[in-house]
Short mmCIF file of C-alpha atoms in Angstrom, two decimals:
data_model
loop_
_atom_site.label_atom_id
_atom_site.label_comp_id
_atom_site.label_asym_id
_atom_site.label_seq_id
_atom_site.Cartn_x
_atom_site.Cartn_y
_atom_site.Cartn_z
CA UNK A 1 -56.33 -40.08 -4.93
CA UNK A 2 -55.17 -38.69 -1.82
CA UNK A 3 -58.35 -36.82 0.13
CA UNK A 4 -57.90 -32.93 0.79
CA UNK A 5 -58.90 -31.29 4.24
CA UNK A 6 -60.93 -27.82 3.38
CA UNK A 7 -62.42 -25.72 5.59
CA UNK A 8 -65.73 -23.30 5.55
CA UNK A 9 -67.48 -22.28 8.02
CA UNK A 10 -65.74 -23.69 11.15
CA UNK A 11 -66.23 -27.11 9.41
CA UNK A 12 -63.78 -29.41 8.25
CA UNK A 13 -64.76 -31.87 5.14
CA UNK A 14 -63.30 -33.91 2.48
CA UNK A 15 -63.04 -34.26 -1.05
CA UNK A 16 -61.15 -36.59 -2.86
CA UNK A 17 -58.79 -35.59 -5.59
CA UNK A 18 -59.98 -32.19 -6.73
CA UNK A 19 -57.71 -29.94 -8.07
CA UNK A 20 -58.14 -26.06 -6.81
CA UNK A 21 -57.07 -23.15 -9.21
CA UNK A 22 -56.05 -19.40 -8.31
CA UNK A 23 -56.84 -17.61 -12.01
CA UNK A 24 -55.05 -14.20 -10.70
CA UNK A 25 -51.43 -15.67 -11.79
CA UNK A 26 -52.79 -14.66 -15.24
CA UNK A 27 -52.95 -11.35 -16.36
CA UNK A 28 -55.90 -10.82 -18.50
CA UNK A 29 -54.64 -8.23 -21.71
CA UNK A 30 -56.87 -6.61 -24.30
CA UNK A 31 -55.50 -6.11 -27.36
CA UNK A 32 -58.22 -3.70 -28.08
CA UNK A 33 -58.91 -1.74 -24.62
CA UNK A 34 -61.99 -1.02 -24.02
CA UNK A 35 -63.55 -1.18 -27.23
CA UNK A 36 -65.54 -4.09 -28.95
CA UNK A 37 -67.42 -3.28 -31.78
CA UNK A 38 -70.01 -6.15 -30.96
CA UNK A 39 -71.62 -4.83 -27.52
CA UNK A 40 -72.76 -8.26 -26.87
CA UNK A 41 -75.88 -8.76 -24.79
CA UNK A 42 -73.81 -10.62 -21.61
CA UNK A 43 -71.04 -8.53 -21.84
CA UNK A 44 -71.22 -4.95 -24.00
CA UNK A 45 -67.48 -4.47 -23.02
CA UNK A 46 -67.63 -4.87 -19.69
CA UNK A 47 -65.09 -6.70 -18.79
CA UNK A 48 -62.04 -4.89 -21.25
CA UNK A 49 -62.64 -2.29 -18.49
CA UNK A 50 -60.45 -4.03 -16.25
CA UNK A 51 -57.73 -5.70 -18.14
CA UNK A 52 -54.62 -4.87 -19.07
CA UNK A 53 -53.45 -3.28 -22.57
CA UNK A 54 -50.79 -4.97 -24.76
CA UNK A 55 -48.32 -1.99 -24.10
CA UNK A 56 -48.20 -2.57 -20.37
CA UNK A 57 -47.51 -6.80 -21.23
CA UNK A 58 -43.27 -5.48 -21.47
CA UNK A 59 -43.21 -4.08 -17.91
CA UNK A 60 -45.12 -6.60 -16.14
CA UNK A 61 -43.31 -9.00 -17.92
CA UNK A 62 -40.30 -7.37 -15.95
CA UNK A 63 -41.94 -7.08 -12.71
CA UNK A 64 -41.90 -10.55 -13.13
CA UNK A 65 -45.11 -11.76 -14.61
CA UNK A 66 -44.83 -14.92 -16.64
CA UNK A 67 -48.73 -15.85 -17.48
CA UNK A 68 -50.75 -13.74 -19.77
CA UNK A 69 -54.62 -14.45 -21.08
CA UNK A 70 -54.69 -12.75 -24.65
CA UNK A 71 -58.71 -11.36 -24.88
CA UNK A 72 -60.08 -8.54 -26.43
CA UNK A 73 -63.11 -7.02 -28.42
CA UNK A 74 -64.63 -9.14 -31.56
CA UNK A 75 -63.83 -7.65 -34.97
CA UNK A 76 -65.90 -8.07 -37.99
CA UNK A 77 -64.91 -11.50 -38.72
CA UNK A 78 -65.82 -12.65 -35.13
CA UNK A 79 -62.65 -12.77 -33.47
CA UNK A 80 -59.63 -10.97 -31.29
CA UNK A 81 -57.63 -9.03 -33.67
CA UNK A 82 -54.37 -11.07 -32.80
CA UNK A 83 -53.02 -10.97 -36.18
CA UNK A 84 -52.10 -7.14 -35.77
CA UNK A 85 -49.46 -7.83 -32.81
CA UNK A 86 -47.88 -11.61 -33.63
CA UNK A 87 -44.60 -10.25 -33.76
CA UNK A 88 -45.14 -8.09 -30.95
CA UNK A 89 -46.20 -11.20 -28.93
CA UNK A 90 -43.16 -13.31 -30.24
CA UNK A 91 -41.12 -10.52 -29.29
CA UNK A 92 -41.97 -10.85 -25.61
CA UNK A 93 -42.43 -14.28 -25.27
CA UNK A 94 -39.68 -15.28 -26.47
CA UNK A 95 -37.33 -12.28 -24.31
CA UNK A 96 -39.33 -13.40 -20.81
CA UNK A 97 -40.39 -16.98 -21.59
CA UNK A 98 -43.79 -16.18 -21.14
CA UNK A 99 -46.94 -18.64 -21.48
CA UNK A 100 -49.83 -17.63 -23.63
CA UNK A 101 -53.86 -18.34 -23.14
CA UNK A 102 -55.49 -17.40 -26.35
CA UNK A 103 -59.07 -16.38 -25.75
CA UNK A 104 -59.08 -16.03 -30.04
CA UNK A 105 -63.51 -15.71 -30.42
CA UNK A 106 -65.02 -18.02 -33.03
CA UNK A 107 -62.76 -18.69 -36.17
CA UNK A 108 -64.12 -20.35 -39.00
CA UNK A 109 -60.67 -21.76 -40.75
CA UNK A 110 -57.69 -22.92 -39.28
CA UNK A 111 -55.62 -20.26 -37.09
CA UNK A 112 -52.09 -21.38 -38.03
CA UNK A 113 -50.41 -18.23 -37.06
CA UNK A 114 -51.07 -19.53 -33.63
CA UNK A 115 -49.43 -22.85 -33.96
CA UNK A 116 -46.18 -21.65 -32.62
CA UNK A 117 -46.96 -19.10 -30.23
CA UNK A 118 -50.30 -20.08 -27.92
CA UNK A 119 -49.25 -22.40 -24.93
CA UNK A 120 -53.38 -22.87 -25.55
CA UNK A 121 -56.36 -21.50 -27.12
CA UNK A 122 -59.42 -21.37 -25.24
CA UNK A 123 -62.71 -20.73 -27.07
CA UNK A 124 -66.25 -20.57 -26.59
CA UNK A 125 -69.10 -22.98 -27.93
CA UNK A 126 -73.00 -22.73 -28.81
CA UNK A 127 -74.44 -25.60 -30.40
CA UNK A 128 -77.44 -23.42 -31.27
CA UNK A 129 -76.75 -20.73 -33.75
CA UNK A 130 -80.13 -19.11 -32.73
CA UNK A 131 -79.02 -19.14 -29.18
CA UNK A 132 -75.80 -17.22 -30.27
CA UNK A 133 -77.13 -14.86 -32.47
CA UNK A 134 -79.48 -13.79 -29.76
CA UNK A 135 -76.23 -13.45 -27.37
CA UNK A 136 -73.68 -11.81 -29.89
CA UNK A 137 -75.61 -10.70 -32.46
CA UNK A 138 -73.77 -13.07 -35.04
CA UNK A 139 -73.72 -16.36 -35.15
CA UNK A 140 -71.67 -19.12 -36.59
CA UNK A 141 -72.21 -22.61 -37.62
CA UNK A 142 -71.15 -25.33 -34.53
CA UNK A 143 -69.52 -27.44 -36.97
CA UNK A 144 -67.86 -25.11 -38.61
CA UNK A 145 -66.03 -23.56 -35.57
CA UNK A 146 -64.80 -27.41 -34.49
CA UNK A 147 -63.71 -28.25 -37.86
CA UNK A 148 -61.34 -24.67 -37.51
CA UNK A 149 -59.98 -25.77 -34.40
CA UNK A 150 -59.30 -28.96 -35.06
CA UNK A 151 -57.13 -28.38 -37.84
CA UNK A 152 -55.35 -25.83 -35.88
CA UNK A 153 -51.99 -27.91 -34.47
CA UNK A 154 -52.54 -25.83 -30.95
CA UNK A 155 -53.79 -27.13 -27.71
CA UNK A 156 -57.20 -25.81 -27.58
CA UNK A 157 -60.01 -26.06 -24.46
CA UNK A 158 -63.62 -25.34 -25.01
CA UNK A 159 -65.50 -23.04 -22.82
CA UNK A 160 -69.65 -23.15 -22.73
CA UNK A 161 -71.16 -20.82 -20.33
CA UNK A 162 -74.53 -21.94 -18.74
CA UNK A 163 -77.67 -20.09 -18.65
CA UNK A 164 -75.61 -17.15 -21.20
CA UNK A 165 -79.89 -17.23 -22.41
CA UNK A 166 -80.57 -14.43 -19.70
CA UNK A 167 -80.20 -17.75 -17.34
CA UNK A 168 -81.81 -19.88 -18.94
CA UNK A 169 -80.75 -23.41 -20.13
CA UNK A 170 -81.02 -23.46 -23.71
CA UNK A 171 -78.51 -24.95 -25.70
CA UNK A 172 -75.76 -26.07 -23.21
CA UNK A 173 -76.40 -30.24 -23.11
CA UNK A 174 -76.30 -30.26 -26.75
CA UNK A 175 -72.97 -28.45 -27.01
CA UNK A 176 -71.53 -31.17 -24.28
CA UNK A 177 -72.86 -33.72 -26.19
CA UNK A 178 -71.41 -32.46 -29.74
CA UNK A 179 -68.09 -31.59 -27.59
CA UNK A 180 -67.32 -35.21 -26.17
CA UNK A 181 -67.38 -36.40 -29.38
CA UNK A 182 -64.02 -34.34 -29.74
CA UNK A 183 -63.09 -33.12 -26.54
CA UNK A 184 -61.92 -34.94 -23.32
CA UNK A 185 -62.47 -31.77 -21.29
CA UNK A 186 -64.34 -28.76 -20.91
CA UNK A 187 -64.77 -25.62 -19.11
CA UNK A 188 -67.87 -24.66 -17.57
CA UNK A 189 -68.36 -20.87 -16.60
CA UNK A 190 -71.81 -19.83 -15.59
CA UNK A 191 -73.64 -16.93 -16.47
CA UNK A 192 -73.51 -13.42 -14.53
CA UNK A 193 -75.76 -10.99 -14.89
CA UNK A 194 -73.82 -7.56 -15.60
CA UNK A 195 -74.66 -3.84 -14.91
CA UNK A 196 -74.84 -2.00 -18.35
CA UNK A 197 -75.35 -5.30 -20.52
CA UNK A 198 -78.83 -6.08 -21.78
CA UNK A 199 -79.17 -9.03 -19.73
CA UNK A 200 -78.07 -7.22 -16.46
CA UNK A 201 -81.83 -8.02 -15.21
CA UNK A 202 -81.90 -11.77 -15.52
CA UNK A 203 -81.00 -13.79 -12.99
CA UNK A 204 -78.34 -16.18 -12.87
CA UNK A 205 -79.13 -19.94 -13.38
CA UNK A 206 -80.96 -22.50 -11.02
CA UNK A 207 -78.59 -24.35 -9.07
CA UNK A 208 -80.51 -27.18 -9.64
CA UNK A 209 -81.04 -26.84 -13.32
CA UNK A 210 -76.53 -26.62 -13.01
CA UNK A 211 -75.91 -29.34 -11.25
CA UNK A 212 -77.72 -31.47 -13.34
CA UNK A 213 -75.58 -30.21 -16.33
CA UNK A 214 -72.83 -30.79 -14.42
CA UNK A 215 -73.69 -34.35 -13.71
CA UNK A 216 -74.61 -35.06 -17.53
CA UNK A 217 -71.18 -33.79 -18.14
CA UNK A 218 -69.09 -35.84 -16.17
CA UNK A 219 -70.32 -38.83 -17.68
CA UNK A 220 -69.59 -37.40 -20.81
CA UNK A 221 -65.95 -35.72 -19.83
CA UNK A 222 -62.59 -36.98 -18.62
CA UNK A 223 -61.74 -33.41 -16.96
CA UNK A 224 -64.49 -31.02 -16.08
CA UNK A 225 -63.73 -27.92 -14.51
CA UNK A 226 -65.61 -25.15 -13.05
CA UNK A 227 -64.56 -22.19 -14.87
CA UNK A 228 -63.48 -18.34 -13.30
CA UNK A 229 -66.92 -16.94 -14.45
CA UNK A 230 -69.12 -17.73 -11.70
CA UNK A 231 -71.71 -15.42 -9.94
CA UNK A 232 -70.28 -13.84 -6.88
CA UNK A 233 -71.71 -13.98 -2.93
CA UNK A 234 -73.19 -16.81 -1.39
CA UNK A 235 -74.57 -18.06 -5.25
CA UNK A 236 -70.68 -19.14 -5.93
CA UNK A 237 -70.55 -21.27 -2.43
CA UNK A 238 -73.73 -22.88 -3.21
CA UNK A 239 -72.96 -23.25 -6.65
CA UNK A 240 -69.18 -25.01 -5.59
CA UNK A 241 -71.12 -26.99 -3.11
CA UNK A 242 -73.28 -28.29 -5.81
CA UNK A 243 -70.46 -29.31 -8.62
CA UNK A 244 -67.84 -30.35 -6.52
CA UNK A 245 -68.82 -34.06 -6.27
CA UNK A 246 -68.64 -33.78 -10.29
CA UNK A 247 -65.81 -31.48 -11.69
CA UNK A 248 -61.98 -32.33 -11.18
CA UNK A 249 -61.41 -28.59 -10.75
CA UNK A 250 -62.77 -25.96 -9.09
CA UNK A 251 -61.58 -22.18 -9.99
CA UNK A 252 -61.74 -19.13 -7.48
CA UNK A 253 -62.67 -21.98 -4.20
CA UNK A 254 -64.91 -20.35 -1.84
CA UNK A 255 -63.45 -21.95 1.18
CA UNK A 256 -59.75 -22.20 2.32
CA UNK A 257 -57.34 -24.19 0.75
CA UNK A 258 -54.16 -24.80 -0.87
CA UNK A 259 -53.95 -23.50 -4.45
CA UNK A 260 -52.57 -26.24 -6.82
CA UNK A 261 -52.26 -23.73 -9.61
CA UNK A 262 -51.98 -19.89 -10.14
CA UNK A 263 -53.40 -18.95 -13.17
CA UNK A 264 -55.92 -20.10 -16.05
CA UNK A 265 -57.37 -23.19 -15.89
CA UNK A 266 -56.97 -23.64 -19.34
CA UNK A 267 -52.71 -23.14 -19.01
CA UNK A 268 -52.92 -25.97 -16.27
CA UNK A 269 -54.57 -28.35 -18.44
CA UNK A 270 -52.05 -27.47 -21.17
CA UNK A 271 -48.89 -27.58 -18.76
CA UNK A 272 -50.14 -30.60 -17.06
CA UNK A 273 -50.17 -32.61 -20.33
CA UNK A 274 -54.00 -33.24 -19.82
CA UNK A 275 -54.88 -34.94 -23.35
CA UNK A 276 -57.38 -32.89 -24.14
CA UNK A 277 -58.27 -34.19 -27.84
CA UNK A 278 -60.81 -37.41 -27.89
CA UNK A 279 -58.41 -40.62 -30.04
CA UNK A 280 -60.77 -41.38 -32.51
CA UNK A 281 -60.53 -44.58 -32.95
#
């Protein structure tokens, strides 16, 4: 791997062969604005406050924009109400030849409608459905939510976002172990507390308590990547500090560098060919 020079605070040192990621090359959309009918305790809407809508997608696609994340409120069934807008998404991918990040909530059966449109589906993961109904106010069965994706032909990353228990660690080295059983990589976003959401009080996780996750995953994980959700201010350099000797990736780098990759994380694994599925052998 060849070693890469990065700088913070007037100091130069070296890390071998990570991979640095700019997430602003992707334009987050909602396809529901501000609204989700779910208020979830982390979130309550949030963050649809400052994305895009899908009617603005056809003149930033002109400007020149080629990378959208497709997000939104949770409907009734637990998921982004893509279905609504497929053609409308065809439409303008296939006039600007633009790449799509799926962010599609928790399906239960196979999302084929998807197979020929997402570049990649990202989606999150409890392994505890107490922990999630806590958290969303729903919950759905682990299994359940694998078994959907798997038989969805679409390149699909999981996401698990420690200490989303108010902070605490509760079910995240359970959902790493369920997910290596599947998954050669993962996403790991850490929990920020949020002004207006229940949890706005909590604090974010123990650094210590996250590095040791992040250690337990890289045994368990060819790719490991530290996600775009991360806890601003000197938290996120302590917490980059901490990870760096174990992820591959690091999004949103504290200190100065090269970017390898503007936009998701999730689109570089796709458009890297990362091989993201475990063989089973």
């Amino acid at each position: 791997m060849i070693p890469r020079r990065l700088f913070q605070d007037g100091m130069i040192f070296v890390v071998m062969g990570l991979v640095f990621i700019d997430p602003s090359g992707t334009i987050p959309i909602s396809l529901t604005g501000k609204f989700c009918r779910m208020n979830c305790a982390h979130c309550n809407g949030q963050y649809l406050g400052h994305m895009k809508t899908l009617w603005e997608m056809e003149q930033l696609a002109r400007e020149g924009h080629k990378s959208f994340l497709i997000s939104g409120g949770l409907e009734e069934d637990f998921l982004v109400p893509f279905r609504k807008y497929l053609n409308h998404l065809r439409h303008l991918k296939e006039s600007y030849g633009l790449s799509y990040n799926f962010h599609v909530g928790f399906p239960q059966s196979p999302i084929r409608e998807l197979e020929d449109l997402a570049d990649v589906v990202s989606f999150d993961f409890f392994a505890d459905p107490k922990v999630m109904e806590i958290v969303y106010g729903f919950s759905v069965e682990p299994t359940k939510l694998l078994d959907a994706i798997a038989r969805t032909r679409v390149f699909a990353v999981p996401h698990v976002t420690i200490g989303i228990l108010e902070g605490h660690i509760s079910h995240e080295y359970e959902a790493l172990k369920m997910l290596s059983e599947r998954f050669n990589a993962v996403v790991l976003n850490v929990f920020i507390p949020t002004f207006g959401t229940k949890f706005s009080q909590a604090l974010p996780p123990d650094l210590s308590r996250v590095k040791e996750l992040f250690s337990y995953a890289a045994e368990k994980f060819e790719h490991l990547i530290l996600g775009c959700m991360q806890p601003r201010g000197e938290y996120r350099r302590l917490l980059q500090e901490s990870v760096k000797e174990f992820a591959n990736v690091i999004v949103k780098p504290t200190f100065k560098v090269d970017f390898d990759f503007k936009g998701c994380c999730s689109l570089w694994l796709a458009k890297s060919r990362v091989e993201v599925v475990r063989r089973v052998r």
